[in-house]
Short mmCIF file of N, CA and C in Angstrom, two decimals:
data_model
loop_
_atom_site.label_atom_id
_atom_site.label_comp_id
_atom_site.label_asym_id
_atom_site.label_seq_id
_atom_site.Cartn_x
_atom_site.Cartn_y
_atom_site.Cartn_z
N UNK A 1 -12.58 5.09 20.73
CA UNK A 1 -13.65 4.11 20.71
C UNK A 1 -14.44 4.18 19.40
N UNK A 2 -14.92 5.25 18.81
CA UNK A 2 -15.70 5.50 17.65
C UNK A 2 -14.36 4.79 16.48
N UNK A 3 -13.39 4.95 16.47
CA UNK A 3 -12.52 4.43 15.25
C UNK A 3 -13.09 2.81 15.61
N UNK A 4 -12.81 2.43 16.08
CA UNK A 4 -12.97 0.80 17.00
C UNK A 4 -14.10 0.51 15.94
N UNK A 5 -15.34 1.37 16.53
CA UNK A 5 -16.33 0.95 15.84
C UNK A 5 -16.43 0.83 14.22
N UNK A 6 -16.04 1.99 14.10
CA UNK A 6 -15.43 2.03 12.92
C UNK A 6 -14.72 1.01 11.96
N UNK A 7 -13.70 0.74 12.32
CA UNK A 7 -13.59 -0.56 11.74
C UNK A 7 -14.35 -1.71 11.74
N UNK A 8 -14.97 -1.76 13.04
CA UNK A 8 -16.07 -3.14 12.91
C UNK A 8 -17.16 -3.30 11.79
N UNK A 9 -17.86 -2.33 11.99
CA UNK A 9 -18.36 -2.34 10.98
C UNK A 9 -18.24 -2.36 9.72
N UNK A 10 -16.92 -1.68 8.63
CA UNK A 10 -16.54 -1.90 7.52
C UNK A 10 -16.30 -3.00 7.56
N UNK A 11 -15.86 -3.58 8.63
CA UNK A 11 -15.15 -5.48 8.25
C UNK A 11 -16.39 -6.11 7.82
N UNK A 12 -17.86 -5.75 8.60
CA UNK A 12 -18.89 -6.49 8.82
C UNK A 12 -19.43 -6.53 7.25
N UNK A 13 -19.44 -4.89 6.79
CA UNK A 13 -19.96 -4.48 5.63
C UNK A 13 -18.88 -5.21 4.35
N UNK A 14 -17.60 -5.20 4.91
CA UNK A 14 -16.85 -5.76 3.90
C UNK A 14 -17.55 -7.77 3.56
N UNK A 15 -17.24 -8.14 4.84
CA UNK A 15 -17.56 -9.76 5.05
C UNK A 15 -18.70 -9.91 4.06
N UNK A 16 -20.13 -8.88 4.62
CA UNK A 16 -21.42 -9.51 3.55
C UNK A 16 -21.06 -9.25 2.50
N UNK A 17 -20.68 -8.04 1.95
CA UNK A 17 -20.29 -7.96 0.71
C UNK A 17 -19.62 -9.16 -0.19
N UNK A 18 -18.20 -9.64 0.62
CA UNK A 18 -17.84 -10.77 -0.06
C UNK A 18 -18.71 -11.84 -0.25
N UNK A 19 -19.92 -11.77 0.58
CA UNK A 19 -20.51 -13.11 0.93
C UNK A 19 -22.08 -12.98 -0.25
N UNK A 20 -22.54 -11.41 -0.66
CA UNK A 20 -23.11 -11.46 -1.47
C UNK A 20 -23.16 -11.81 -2.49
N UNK A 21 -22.34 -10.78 -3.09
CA UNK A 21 -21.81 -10.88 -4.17
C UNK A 21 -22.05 -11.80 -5.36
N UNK A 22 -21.57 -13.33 -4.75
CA UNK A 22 -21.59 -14.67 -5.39
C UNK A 22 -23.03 -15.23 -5.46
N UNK A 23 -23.95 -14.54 -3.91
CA UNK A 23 -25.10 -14.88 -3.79
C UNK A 23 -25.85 -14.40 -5.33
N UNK A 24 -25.85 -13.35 -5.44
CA UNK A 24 -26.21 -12.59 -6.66
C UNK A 24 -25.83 -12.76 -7.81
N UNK A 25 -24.91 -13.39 -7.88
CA UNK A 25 -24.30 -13.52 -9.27
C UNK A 25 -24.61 -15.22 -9.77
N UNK A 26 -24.90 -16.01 -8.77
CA UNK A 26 -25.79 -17.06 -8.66
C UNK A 26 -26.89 -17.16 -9.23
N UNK A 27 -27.66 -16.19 -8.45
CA UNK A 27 -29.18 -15.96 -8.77
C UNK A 27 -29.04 -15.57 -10.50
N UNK A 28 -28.34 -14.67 -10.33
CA UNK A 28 -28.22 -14.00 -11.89
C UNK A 28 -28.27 -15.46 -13.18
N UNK A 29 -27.00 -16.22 -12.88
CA UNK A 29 -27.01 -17.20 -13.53
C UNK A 29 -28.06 -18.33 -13.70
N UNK A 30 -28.87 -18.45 -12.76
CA UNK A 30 -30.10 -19.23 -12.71
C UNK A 30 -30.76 -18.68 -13.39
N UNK A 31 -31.13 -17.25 -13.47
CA UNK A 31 -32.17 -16.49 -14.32
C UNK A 31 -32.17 -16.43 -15.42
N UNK A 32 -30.45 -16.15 -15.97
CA UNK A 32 -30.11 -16.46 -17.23
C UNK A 32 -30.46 -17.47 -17.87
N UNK A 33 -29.71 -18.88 -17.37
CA UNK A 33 -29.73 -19.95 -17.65
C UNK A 33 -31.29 -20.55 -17.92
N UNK A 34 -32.14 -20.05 -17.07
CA UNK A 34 -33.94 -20.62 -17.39
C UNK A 34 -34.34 -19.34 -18.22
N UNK A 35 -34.03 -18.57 -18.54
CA UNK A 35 -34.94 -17.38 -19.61
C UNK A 35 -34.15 -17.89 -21.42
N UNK A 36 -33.17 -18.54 -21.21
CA UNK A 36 -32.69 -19.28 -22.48
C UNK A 36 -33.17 -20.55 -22.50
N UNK A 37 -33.60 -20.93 -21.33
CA UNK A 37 -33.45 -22.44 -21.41
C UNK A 37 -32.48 -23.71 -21.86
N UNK A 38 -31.10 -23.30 -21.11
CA UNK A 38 -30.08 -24.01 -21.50
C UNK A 38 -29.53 -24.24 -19.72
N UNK A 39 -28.75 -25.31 -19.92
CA UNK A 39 -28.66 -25.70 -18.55
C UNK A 39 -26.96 -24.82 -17.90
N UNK A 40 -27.09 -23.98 -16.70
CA UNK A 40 -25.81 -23.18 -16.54
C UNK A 40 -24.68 -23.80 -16.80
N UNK A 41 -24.26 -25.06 -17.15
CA UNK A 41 -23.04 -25.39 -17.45
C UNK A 41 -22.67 -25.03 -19.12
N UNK A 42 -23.69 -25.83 -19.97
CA UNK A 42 -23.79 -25.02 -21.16
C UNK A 42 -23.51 -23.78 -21.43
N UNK A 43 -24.37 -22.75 -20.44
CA UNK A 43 -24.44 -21.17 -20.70
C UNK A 43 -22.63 -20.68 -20.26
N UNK A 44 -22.18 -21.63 -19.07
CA UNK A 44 -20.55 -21.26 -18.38
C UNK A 44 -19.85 -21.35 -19.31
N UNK A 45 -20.05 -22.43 -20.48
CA UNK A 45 -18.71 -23.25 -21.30
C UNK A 45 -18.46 -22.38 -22.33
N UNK A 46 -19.74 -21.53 -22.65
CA UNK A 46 -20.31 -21.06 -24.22
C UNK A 46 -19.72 -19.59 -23.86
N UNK A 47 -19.58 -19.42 -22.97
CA UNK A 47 -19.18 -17.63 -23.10
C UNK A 47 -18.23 -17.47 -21.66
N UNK A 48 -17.21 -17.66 -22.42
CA UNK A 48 -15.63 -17.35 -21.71
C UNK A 48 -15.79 -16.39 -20.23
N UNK A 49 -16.41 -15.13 -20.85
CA UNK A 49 -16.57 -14.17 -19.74
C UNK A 49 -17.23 -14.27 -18.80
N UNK A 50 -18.26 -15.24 -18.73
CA UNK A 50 -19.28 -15.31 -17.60
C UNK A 50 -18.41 -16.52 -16.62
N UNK A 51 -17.66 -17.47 -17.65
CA UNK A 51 -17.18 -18.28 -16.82
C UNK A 51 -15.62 -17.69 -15.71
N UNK A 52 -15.13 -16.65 -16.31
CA UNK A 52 -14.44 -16.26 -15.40
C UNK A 52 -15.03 -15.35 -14.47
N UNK A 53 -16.19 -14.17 -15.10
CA UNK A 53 -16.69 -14.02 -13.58
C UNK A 53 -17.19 -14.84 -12.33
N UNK A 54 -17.32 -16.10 -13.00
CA UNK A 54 -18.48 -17.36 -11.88
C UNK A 54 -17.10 -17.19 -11.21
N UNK A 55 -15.38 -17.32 -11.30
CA UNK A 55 -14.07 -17.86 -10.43
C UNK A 55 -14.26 -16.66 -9.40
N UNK A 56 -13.87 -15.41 -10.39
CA UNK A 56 -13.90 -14.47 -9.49
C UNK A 56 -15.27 -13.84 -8.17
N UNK A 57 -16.40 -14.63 -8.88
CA UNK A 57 -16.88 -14.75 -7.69
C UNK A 57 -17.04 -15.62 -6.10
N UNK A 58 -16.80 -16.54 -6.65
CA UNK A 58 -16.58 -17.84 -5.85
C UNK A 58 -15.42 -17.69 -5.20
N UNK A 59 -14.19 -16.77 -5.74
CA UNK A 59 -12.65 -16.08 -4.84
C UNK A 59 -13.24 -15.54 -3.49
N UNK A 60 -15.17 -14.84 -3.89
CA UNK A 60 -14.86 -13.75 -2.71
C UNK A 60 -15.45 -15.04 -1.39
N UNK A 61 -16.13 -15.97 -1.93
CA UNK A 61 -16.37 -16.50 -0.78
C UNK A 61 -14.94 -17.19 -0.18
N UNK A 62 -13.88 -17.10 -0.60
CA UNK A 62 -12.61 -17.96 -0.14
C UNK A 62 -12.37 -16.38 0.61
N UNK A 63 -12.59 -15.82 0.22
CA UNK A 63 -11.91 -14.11 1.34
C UNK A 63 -12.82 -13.93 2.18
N UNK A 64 -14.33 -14.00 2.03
CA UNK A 64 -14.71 -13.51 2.98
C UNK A 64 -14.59 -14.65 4.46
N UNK A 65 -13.86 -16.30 3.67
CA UNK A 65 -13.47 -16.98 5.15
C UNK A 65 -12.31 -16.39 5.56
N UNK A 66 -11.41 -16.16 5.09
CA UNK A 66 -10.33 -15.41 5.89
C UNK A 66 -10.23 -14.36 6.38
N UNK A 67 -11.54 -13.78 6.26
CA UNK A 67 -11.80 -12.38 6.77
C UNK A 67 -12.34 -13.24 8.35
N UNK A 68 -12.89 -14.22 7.76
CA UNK A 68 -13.65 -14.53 9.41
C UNK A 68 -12.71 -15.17 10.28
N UNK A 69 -11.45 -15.78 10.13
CA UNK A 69 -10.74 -16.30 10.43
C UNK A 69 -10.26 -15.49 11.23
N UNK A 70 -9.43 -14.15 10.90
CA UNK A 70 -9.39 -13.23 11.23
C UNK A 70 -10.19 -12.42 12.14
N UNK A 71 -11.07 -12.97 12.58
CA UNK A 71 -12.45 -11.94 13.18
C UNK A 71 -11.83 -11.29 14.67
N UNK A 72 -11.22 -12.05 15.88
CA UNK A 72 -10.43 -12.22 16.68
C UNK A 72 -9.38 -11.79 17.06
N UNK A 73 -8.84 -11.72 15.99
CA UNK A 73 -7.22 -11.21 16.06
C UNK A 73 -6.87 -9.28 16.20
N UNK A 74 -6.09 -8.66 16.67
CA UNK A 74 -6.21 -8.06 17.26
C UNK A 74 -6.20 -6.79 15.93
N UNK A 75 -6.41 -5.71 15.58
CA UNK A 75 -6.76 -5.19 14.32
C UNK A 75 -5.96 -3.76 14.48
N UNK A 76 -4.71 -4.22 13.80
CA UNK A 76 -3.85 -2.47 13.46
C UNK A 76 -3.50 -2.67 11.72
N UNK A 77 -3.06 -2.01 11.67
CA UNK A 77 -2.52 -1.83 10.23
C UNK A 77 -1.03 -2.62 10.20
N UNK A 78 0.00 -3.07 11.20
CA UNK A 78 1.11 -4.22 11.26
C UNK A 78 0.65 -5.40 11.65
N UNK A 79 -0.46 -5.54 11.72
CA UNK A 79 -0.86 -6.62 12.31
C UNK A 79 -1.18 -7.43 10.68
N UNK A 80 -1.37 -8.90 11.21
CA UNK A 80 -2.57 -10.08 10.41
C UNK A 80 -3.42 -9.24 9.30
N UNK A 81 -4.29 -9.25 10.05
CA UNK A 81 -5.42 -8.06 9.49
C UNK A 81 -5.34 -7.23 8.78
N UNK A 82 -4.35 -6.28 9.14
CA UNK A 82 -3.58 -5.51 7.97
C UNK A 82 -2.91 -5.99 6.68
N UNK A 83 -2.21 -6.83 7.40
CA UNK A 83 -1.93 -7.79 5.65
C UNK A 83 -2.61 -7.96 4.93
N UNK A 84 -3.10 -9.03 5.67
CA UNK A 84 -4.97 -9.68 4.67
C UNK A 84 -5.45 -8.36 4.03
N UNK A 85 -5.41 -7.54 4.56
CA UNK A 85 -6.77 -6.19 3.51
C UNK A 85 -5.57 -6.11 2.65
N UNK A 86 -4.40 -5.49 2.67
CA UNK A 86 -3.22 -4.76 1.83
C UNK A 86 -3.33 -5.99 0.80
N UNK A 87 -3.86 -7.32 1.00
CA UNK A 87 -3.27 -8.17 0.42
C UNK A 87 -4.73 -8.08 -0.88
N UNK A 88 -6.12 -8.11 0.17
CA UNK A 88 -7.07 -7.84 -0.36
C UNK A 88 -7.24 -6.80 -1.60
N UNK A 89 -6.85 -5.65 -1.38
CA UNK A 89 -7.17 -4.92 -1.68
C UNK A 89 -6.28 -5.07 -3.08
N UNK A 90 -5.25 -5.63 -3.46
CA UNK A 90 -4.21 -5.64 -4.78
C UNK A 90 -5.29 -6.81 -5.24
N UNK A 91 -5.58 -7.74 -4.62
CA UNK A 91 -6.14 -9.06 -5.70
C UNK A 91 -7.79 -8.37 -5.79
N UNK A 92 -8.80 -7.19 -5.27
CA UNK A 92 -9.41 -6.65 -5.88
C UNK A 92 -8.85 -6.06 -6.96
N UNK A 93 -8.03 -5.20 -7.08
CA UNK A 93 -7.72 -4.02 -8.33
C UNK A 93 -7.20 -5.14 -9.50
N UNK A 94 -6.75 -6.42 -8.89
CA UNK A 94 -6.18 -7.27 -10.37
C UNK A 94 -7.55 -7.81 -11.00
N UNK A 95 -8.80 -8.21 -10.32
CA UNK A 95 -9.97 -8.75 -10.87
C UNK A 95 -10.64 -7.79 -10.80
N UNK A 96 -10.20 -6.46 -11.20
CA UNK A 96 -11.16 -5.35 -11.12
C UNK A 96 -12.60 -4.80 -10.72
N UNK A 97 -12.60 -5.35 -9.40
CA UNK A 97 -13.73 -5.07 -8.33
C UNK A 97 -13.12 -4.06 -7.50
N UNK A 98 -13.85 -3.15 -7.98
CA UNK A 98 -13.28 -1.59 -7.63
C UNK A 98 -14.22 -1.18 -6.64
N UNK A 99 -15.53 -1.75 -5.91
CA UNK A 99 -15.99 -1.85 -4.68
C UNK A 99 -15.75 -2.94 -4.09
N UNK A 100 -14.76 -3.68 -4.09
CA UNK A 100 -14.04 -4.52 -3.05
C UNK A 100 -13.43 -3.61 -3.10
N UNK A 101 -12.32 -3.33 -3.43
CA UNK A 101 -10.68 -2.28 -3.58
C UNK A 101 -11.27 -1.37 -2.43
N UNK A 102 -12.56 -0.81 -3.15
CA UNK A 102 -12.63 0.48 -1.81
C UNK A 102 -13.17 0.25 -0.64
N UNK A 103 -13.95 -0.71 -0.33
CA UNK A 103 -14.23 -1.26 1.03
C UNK A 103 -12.91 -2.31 1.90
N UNK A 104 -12.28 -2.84 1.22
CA UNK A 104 -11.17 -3.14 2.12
C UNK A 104 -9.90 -1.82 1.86
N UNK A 105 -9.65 -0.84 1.48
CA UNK A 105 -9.16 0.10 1.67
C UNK A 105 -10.01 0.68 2.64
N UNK A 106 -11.20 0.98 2.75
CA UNK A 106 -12.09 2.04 3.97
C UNK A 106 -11.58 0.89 5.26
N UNK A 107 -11.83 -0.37 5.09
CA UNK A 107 -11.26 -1.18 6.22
C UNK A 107 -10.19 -1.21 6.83
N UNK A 108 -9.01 -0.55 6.05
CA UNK A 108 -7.47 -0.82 6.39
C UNK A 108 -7.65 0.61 6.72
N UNK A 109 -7.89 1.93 5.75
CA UNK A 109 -7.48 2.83 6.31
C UNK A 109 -8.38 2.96 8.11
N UNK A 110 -9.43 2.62 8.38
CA UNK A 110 -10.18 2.55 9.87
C UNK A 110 -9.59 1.78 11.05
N UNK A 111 -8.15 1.06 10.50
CA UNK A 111 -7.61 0.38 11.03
C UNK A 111 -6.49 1.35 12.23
N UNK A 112 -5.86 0.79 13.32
CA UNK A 112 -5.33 2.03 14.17
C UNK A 112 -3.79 1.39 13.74
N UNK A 113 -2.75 2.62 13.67
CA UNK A 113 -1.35 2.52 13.52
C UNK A 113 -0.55 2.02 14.09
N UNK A 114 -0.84 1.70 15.44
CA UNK A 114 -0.18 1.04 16.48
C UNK A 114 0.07 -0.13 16.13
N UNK A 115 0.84 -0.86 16.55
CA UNK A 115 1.18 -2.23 16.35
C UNK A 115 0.80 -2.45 18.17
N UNK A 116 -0.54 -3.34 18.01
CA UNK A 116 -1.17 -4.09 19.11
C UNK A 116 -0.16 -5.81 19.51
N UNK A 117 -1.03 -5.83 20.74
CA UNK A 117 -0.92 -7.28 20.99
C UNK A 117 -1.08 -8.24 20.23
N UNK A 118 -0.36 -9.35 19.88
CA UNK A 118 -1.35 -10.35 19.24
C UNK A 118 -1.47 -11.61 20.06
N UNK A 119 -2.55 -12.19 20.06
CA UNK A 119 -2.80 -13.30 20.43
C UNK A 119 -2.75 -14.52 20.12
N UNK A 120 -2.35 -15.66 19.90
CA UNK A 120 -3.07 -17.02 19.27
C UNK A 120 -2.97 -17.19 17.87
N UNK A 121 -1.44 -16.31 17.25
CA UNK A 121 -2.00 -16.49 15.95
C UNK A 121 -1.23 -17.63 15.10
N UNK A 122 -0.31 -18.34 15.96
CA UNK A 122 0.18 -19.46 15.30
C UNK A 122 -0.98 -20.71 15.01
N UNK A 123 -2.06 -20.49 15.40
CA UNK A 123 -2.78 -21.61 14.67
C UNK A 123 -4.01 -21.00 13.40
N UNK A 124 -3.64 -19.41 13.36
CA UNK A 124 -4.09 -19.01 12.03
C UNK A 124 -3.17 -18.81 10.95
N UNK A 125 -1.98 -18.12 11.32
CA UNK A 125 -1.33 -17.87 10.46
C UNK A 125 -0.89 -18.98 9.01
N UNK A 126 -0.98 -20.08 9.73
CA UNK A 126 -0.44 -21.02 8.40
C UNK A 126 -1.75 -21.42 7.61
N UNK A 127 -2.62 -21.65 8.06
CA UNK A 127 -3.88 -21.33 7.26
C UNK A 127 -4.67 -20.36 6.44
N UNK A 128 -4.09 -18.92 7.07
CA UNK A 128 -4.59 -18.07 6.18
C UNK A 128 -3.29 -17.61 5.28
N UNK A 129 -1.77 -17.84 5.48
CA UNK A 129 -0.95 -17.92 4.59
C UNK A 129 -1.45 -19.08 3.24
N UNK A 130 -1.90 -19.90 3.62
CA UNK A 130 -2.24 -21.14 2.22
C UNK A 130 -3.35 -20.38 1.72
N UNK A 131 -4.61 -20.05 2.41
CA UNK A 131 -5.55 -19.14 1.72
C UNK A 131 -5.37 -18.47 0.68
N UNK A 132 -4.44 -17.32 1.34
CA UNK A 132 -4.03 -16.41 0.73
C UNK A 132 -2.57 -16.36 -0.81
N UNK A 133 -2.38 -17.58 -0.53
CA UNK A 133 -1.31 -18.57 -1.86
C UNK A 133 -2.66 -18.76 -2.68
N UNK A 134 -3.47 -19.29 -2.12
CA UNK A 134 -4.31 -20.10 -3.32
C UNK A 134 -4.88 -18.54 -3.78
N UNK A 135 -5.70 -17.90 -3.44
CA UNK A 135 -6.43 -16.95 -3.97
C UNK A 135 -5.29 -16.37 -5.13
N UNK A 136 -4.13 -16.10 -4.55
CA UNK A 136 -3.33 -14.83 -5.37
C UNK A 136 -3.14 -15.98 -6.60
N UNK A 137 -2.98 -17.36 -6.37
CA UNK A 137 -2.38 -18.00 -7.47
C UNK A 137 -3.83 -17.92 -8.78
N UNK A 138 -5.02 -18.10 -8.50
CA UNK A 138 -6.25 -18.01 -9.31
C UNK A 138 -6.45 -16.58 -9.60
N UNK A 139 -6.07 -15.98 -8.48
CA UNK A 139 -5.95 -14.77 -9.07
C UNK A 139 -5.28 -14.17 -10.73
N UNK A 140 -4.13 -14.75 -10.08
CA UNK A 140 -3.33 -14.43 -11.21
C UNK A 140 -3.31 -15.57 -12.85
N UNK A 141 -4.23 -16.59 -12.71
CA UNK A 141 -4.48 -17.34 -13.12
C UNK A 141 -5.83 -16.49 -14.02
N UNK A 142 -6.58 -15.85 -13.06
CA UNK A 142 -7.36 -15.23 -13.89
C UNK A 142 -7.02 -13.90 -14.59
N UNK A 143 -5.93 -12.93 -14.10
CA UNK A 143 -5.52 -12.10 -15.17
C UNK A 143 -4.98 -12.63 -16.32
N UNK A 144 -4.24 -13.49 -16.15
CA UNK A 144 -3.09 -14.14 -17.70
C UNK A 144 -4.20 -14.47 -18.65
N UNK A 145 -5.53 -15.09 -18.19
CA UNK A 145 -6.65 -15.32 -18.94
C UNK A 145 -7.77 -14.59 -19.81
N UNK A 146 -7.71 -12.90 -18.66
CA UNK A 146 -8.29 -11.95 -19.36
C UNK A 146 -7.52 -11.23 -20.79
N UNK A 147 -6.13 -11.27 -20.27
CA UNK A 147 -5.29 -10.55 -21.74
C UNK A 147 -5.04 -11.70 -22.39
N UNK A 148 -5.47 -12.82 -22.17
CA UNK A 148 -5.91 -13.70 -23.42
C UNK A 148 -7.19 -13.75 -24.40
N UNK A 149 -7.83 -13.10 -23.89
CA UNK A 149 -9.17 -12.86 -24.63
C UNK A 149 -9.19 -11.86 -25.55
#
């Protein structure tokens, strides 16, 4: 029962996390953008790097819906769930968010070995398969971009 919990909570801690993140990095850009007094599209266009962090932030709100998508489904390490983090956790280490990497790793490893029941998942699976196409494809859209710089 304590593992159970266990995982719930990292998912929970994982979810806000994804869901901050962008919150903050938002704010950040507003602050920026009015202490120069230039309007954030200007400040995005003018400096390469900020504009790929704005993608990679805006990725986590596309994960933290498939994390919720997921909320339901039954939670082992062969399961859905397990994918999604294993899947998570490589497209953290490629946009080098190394506290994503380790909170969906603390999530997968809290996860139980068994291969559970699953329920209902033919009306997630093809949705969080396209999710999970689009993210890896920007993903990788955004590495080819960094060793271009």
């Amino acid at each position: 029962m304590s593992l159970l919990r266990e995982t719930d909570r990292t998912k929970k801690i994982l979810f806000f996390y994804w869901l901050i993140v962008p919150v903050l990095f938002g704010s950040y850009l507003i602050v920026m953008s009015s202490v120069q007094q230039i309007p954030i599209m200007a400040l995005v266009s003018t400096i390469p790097s900020l504009a790929i962090s704005l993608i990679v932030a805006l990725l986590q709100f596309f994960q933290a819906f498939g994390l919720y998508l997921l909320n339901d489904v039954a939670a082992s390490r062969k399961s859905l769930l397990g994918n999604y983090l294993i899947f998570s956790m490589v497209q953290q280490l490629f946009t080098l968010n190394f506290i994503g990497l380790l909170l969906s790793g603390l999530c997968f490893w809290y996860l139980p070995s068994k291969k559970e029941q699953e329920g209902a998942l033919s009306s997630i699976k093809i949705p969080l398969y396209l999710l999970m196409s689009f993210i890896g494809v920007v993903t990788l859209l955004i590495v080819c971009i960094r060793f271009s710089l």
